Short mmCIF file of C-alpha atoms in Angstrom, two decimals:
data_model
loop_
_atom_site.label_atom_id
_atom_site.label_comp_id
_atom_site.label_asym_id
_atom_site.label_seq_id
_atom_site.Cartn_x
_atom_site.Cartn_y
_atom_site.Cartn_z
CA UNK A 4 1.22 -7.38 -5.91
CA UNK A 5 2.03 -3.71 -4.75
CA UNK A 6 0.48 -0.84 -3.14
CA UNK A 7 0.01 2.56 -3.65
CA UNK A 8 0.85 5.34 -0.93
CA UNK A 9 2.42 8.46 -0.16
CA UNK A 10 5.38 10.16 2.23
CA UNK A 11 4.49 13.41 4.01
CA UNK A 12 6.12 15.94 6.33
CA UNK A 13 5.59 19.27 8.01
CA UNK A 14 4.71 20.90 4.13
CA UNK A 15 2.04 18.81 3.82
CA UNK A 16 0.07 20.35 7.46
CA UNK A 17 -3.15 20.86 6.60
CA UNK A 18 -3.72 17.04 4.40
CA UNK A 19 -6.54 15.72 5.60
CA UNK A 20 -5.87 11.64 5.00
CA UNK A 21 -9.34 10.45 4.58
CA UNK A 22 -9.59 12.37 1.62
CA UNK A 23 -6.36 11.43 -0.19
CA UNK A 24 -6.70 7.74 -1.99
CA UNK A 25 -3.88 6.15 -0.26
CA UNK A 26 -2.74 2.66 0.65
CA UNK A 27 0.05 3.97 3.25
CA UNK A 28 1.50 6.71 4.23
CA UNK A 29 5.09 7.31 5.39
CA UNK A 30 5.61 10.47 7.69
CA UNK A 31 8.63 12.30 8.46
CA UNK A 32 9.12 12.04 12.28
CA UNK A 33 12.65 13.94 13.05
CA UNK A 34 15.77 15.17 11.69
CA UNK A 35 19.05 15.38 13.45
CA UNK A 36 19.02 15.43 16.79
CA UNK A 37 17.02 18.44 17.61
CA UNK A 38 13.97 18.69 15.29
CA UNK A 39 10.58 16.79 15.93
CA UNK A 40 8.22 17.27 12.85
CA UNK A 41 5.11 19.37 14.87
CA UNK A 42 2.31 17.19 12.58
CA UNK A 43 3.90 13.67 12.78
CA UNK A 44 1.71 12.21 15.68
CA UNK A 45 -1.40 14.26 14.24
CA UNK A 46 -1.24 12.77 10.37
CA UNK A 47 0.03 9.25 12.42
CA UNK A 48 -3.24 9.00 14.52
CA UNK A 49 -5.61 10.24 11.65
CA UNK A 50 -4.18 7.17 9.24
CA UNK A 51 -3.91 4.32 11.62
CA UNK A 52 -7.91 5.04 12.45
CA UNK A 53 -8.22 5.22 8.62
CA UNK A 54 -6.73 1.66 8.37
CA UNK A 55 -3.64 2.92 6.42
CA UNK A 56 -0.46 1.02 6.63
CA UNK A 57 2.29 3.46 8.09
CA UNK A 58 5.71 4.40 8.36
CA UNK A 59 8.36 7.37 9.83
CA UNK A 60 11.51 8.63 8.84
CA UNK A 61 14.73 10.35 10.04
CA UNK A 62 16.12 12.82 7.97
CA UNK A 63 19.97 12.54 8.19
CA UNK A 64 21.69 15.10 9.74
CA UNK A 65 25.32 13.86 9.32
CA UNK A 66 26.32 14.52 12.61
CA UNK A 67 26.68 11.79 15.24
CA UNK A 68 24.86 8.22 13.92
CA UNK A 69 24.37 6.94 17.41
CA UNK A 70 22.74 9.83 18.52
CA UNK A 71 20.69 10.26 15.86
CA UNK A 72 19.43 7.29 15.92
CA UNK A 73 18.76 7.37 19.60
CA UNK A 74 17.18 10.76 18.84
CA UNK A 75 14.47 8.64 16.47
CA UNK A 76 13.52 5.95 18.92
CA UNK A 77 12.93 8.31 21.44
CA UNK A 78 10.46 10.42 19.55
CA UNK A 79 8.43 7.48 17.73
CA UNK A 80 8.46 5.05 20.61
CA UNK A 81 4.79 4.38 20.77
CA UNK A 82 5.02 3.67 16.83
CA UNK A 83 7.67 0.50 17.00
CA UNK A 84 5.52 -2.61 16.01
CA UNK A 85 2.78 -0.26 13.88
CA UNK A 86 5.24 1.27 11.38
CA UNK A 87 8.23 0.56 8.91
CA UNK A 88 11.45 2.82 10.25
CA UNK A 89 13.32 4.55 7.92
CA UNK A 90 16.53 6.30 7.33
CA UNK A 91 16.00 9.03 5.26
CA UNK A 92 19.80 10.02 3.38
CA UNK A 93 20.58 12.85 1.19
CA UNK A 94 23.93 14.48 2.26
CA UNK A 95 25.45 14.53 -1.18
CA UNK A 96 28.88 15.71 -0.17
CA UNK A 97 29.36 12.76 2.89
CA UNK A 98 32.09 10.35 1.73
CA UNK A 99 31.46 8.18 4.87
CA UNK A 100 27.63 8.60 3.86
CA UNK A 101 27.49 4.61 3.92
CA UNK A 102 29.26 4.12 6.96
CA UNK A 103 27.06 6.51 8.97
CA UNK A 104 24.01 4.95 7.38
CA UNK A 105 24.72 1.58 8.48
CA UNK A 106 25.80 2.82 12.47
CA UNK A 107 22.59 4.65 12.26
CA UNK A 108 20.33 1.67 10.90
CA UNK A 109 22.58 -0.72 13.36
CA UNK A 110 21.64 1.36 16.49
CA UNK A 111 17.92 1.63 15.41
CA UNK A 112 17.98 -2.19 14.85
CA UNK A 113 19.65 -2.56 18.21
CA UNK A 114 17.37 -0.66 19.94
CA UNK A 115 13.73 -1.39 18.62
CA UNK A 116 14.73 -5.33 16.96
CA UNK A 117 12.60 -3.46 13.37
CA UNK A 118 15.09 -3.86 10.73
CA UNK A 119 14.85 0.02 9.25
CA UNK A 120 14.77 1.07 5.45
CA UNK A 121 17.11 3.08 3.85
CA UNK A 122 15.66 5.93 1.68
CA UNK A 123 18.17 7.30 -1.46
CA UNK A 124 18.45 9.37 -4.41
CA UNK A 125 18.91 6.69 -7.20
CA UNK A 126 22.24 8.85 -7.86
CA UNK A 127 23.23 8.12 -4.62
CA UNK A 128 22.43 4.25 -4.44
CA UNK A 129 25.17 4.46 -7.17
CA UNK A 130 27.20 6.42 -6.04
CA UNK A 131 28.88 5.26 -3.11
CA UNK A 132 29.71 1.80 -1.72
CA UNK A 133 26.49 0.11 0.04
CA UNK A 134 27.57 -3.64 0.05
CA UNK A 135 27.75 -3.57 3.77
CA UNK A 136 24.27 -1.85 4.61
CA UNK A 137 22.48 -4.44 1.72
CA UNK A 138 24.13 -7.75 3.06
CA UNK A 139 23.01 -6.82 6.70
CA UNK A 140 19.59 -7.02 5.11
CA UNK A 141 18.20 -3.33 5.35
CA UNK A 142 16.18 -3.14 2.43
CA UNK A 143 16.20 -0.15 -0.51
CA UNK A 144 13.75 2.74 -0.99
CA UNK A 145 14.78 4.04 -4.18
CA UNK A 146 14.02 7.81 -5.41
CA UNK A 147 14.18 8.92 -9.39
CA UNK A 148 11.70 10.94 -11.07
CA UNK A 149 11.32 8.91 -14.63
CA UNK A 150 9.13 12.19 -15.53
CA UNK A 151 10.38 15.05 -14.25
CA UNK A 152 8.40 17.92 -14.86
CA UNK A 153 5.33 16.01 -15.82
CA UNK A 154 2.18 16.06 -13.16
CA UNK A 155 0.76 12.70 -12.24
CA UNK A 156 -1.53 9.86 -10.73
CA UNK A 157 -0.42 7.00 -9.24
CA UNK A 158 1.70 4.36 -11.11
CA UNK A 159 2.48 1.49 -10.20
CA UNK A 160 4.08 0.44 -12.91
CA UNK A 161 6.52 3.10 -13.13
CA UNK A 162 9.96 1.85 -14.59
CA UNK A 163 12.53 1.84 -11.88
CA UNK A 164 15.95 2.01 -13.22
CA UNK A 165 18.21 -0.43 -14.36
CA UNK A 166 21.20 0.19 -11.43
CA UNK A 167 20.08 0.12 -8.29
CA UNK A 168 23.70 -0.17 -6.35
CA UNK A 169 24.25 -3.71 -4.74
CA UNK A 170 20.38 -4.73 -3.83
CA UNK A 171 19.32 -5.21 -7.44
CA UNK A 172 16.16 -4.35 -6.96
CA UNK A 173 13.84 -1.95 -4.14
CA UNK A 174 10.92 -2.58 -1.73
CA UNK A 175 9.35 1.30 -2.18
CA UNK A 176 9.89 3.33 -4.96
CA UNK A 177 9.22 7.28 -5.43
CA UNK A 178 9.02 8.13 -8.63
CA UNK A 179 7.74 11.33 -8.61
CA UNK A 180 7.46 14.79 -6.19
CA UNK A 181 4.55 15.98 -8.41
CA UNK A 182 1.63 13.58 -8.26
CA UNK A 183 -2.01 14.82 -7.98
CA UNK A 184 -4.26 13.34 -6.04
CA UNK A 185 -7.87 13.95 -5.24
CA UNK A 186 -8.50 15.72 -2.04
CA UNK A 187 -5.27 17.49 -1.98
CA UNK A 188 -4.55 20.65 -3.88
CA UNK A 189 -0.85 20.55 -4.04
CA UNK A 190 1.42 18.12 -5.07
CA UNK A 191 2.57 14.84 -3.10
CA UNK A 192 5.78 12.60 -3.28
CA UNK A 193 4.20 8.97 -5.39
CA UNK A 194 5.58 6.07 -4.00
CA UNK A 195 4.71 2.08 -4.48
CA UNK A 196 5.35 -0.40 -2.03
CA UNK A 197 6.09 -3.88 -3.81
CA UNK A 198 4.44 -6.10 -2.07
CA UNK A 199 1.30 -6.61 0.29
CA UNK A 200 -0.36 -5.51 3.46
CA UNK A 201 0.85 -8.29 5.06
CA UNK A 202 4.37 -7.78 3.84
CA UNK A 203 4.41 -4.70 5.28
CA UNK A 204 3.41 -5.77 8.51
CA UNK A 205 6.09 -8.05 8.64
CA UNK A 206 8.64 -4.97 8.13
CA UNK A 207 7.20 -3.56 10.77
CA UNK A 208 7.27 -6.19 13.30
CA UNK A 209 10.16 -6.28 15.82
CA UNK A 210 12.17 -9.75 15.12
CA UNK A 211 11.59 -12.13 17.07
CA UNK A 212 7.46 -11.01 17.64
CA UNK A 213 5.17 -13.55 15.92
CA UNK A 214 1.50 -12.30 14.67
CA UNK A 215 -0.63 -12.55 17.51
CA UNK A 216 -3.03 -16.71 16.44
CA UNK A 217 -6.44 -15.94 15.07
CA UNK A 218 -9.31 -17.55 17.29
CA UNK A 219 -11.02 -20.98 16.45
CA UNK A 220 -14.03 -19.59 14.04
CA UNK A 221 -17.05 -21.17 15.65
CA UNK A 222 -19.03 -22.84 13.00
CA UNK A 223 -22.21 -21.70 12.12
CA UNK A 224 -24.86 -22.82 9.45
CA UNK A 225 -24.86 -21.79 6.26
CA UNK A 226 -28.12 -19.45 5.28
CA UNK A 227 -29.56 -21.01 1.74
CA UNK A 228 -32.29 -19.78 -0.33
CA UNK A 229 -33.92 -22.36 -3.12
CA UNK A 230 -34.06 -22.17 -7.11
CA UNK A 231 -35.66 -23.28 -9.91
CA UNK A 232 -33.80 -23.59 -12.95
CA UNK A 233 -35.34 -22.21 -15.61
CA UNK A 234 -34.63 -22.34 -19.58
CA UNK A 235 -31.29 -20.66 -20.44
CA UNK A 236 -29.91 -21.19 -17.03
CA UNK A 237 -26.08 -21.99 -16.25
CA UNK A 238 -24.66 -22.66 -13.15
CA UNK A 239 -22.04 -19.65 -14.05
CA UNK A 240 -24.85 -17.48 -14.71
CA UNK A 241 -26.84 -18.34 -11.45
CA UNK A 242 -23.52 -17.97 -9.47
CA UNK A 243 -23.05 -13.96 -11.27
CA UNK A 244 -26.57 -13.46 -9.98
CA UNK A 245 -26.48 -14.01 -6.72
CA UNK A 246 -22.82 -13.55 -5.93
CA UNK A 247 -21.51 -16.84 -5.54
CA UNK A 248 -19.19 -19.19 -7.28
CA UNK A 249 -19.63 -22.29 -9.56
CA UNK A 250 -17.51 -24.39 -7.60
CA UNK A 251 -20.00 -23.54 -3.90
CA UNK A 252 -22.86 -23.99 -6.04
CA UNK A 253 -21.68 -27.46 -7.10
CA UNK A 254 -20.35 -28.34 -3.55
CA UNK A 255 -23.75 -27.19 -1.86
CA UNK A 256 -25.51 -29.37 -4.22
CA UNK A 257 -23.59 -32.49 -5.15
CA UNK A 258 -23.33 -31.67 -8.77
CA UNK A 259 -20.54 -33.70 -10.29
CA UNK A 260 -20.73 -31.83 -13.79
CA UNK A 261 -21.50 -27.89 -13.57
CA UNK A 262 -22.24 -28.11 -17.27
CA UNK A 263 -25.90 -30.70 -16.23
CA UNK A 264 -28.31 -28.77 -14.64
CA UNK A 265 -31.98 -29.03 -16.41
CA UNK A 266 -34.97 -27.39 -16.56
CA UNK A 267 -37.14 -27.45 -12.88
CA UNK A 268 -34.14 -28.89 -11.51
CA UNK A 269 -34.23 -26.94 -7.28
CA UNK A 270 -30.41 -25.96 -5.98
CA UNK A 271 -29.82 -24.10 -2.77
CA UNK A 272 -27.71 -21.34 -2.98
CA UNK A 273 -26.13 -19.60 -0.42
CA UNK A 274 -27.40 -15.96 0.55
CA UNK A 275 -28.01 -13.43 3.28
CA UNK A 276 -30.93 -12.38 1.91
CA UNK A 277 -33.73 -13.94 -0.59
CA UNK A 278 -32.67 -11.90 -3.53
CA UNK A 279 -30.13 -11.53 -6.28
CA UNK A 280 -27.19 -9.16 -5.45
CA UNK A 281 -27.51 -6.07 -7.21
CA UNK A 282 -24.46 -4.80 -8.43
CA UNK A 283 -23.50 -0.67 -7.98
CA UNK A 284 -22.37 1.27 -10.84
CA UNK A 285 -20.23 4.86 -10.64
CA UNK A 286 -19.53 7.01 -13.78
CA UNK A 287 -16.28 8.36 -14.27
CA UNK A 288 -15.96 12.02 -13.39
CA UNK A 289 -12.60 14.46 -14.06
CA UNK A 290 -10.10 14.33 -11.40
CA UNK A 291 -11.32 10.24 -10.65
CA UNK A 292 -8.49 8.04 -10.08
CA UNK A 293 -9.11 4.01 -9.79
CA UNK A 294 -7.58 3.87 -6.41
CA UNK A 295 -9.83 6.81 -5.33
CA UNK A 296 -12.90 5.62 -6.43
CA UNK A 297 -12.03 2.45 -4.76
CA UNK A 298 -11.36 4.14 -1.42
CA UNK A 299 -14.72 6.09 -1.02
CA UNK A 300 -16.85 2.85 -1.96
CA UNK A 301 -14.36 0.28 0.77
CA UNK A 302 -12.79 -1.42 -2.13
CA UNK A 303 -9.76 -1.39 -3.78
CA UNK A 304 -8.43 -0.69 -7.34
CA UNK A 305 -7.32 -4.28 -7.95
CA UNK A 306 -10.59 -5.53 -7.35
CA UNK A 307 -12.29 -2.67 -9.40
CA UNK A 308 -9.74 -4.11 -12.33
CA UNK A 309 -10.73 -7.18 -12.39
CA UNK A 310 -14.45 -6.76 -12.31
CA UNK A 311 -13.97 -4.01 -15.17
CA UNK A 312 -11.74 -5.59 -16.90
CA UNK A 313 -9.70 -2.68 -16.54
CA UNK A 314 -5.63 -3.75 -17.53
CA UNK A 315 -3.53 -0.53 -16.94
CA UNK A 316 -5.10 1.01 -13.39
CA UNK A 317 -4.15 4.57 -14.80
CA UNK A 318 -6.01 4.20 -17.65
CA UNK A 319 -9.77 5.33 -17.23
CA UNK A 320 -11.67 8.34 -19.22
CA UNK A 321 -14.64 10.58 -17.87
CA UNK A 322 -17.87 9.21 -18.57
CA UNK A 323 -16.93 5.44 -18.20
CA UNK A 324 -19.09 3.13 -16.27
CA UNK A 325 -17.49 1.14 -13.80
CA UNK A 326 -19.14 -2.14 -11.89
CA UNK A 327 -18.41 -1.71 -8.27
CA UNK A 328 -19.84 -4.90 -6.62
#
C-alpha cells in the first residue's frame, strides 16, 4: 500500500491543487527563525478542502535548534493534529548536523506531542551518525534521484537505495525534482508515502489523542429488486451486472452452492435503482496519468488497476480504454 503526492514551497505560487493528481501534499512552512513561506496557509487551505492528506516543513537553518523549532510551532499552530511535521536538513558542511536535528525534532515533539519526520539527502542519511534520532523513533524521508536528468510521472515503485543509514528502510521517498504532472507546467518534487491514509493520520496525530468513535450506524432495510434467471446465467455474471458480489447474492438468498442456480429460478438482489449498473469508460489521451484520471472521476488509481487489469500504474498508452466503474 502507498500513496502518491508531492512537496511544494514558495516556487511553486501559482499551483492550483485541484488540478494536480495528488494524494498529499507536503508544504514548506518556514526556515530559520525569520522566514514564513508567503503561500503556505493559501496551498494548506486549498488541499485540506480538496481532501488531500498534508504536511509542513522547516528548512534548517543551523543556527539555534530550540529556537527554530519554537519558530515552527508558532507559525503552523492551527495545523498540529491535520499534518505530518517535518524537519527539513541539508547543511552539508554541519558536523553536529545530527545533534541539532534531534534537539530540533525533541523540542517540536515536546511542544506539539506529533513525533516529526526527518527529511535527507540519501548522501547525508549516510553520511553522518543518526543512531540517536532513529532509536527515538522519528521516522526517515529519504531523497535520491534514481534518474537524474530524466522527466517523469509518478512511481511508486521507484527503487530506493540499498543504505539508508541506521533506519533500514523510509516512510516517504523523493525520487525525483523533475516529475510532470497534469495541470502544472513546470516540474514538481515526486514523492511516495509507504503506507495508507490512515497511516498518515496516525503520524499526524499528537500522542496520546485517540481517533475521535464512529456513531452506532442505525440499521436500515436493504432496497432489493427481483430476477429471473435465464439460460446462460451465473451467479458471478448476475453479480458483474448489477454491481454486487457472489457471496451477497448467496447470503440474500440462502444459496448454499453459487454454482446451482436454474433456469426461472427468482433471487433478490440488492440495488438502488431497478436497473443494471452501467459501467463508464475514458480513452486514454497524451499527458493522462492513472492517478489523474482517477482524481477527476473520485476514484483512485488502485482501483482503476484492478478493474483494468492494469499491473505497472505507469504503464498506459494513448488510445486505451479504461473501465471506470
Amino acid at each position: 500500500m502507498s500513496m502518491n503526492g508531492i512537496d511544494i514551497s514558495r516556487w511553486q505560487a501559482g499551483i492550483n491543487l485541484a488540478a494536480v493528481p495528488c494524494e498529499f501534499v507536503v508544504i514548506k512552512a518556514t526556515e530559520g527563525t525569520t522566514y514564513v513561506n508567503p503561500y503556505c496557509d493559501q496551498h494548506f487551505r486549498q488541499a485540506a478542502e480538496l481532501g488531500k492528506k498534508l504536511g509542513v516543513y522547516h528548512f534548517a537553518g543551523g543556527g539555534n535548534a530550540a529556537a527554530e523549532a519554537e519558530y515552527f510551532v508558532r507559525n503552523i499552530r492551527g495545523y498540529i493534529g491535520k499534518a505530518i511535521l517535518v524537519l527539513d536538513f541539508e547543511i552539508q558542511n554541519m558536523a553536529n548536523g545530527a545533534v541539532w536535528s534531534k534537539q530540533w525534532l525533541d523540542r517540536v515533539y515536546e511542544l506539539t506531542r506529533v513525533k516529526p519526520l526527518i527529511y535527507m539527502s540519501n548522501y547525508m542519511a549516510n553520511h553522518l551518525d543518526w543512531n540517536a534520532v532513529a532509536s527515538a523513533g522519528y521516522p526517515l524521508w529519504n531523497a535520491y534521484y534514481y534518474a537524474y536528468g530524466t522527466p517523469m510521472g509518478y512511481n511508486p515503485d521507484a527503487p530506493l537505495p540499498q543504505k539508508l543509514g541506521p533506519w533500514g528502510g523510509a516512510l516517504l521517498y523523493q525520487y525525483t525534482s523533475e516529475g510532470r504532472l497534469p495541470g502544472y507546467n513546470g516540474y514538481l518534487d515526486l514523492d511516495v508515502f509507504y503506507g495508507d491514509s490512515g497511516d498518515w493520520d496516525r503520524y499526524a496525530r499528537e500522542e496520546g489523542s485517540v481517533e475521535p468513535p464512529l456513531p452506532d450506524p442505525v440499521p436500515q432495510p436493504q432496497p432489493t429488486i427481483t430476477y429471473r434467471i435465464k439460460r446462460g446465467d451465473t451467479l458471478s455474471k448476475i453479480a458483474v451486472r448489477y454491481g454486487t458480489t457472489v457471496a451477497v447474492l448467496a447470503q440474500l438468498n440462502g444459496i448454499a452452492n453459487p454454482n446451482r442456480i436454474y433456469v426461472g429460478q427468482v433471487i433478490r438482489i440488492p440495488v438502488d435503482s431497478s436497473g443494471p449498473v452501467q459501467p463508464t469508460y475514458y480513452v486514454v489521451k497524451r499527458g493522462d496519468t492513472l492517478s489523474g484520471i482517477a482524481a477527476r472521476f473520485g476514484t483512485t488509481y488502485q482501483r482503476l488497476m484492478q478493474l483494468n487489469g492494469i499491473r505497472n500504474p505507469n504503464l498506459i498508452y494513448v488510445g486505451q480504454r479504461l473501465r471506470i466503474n
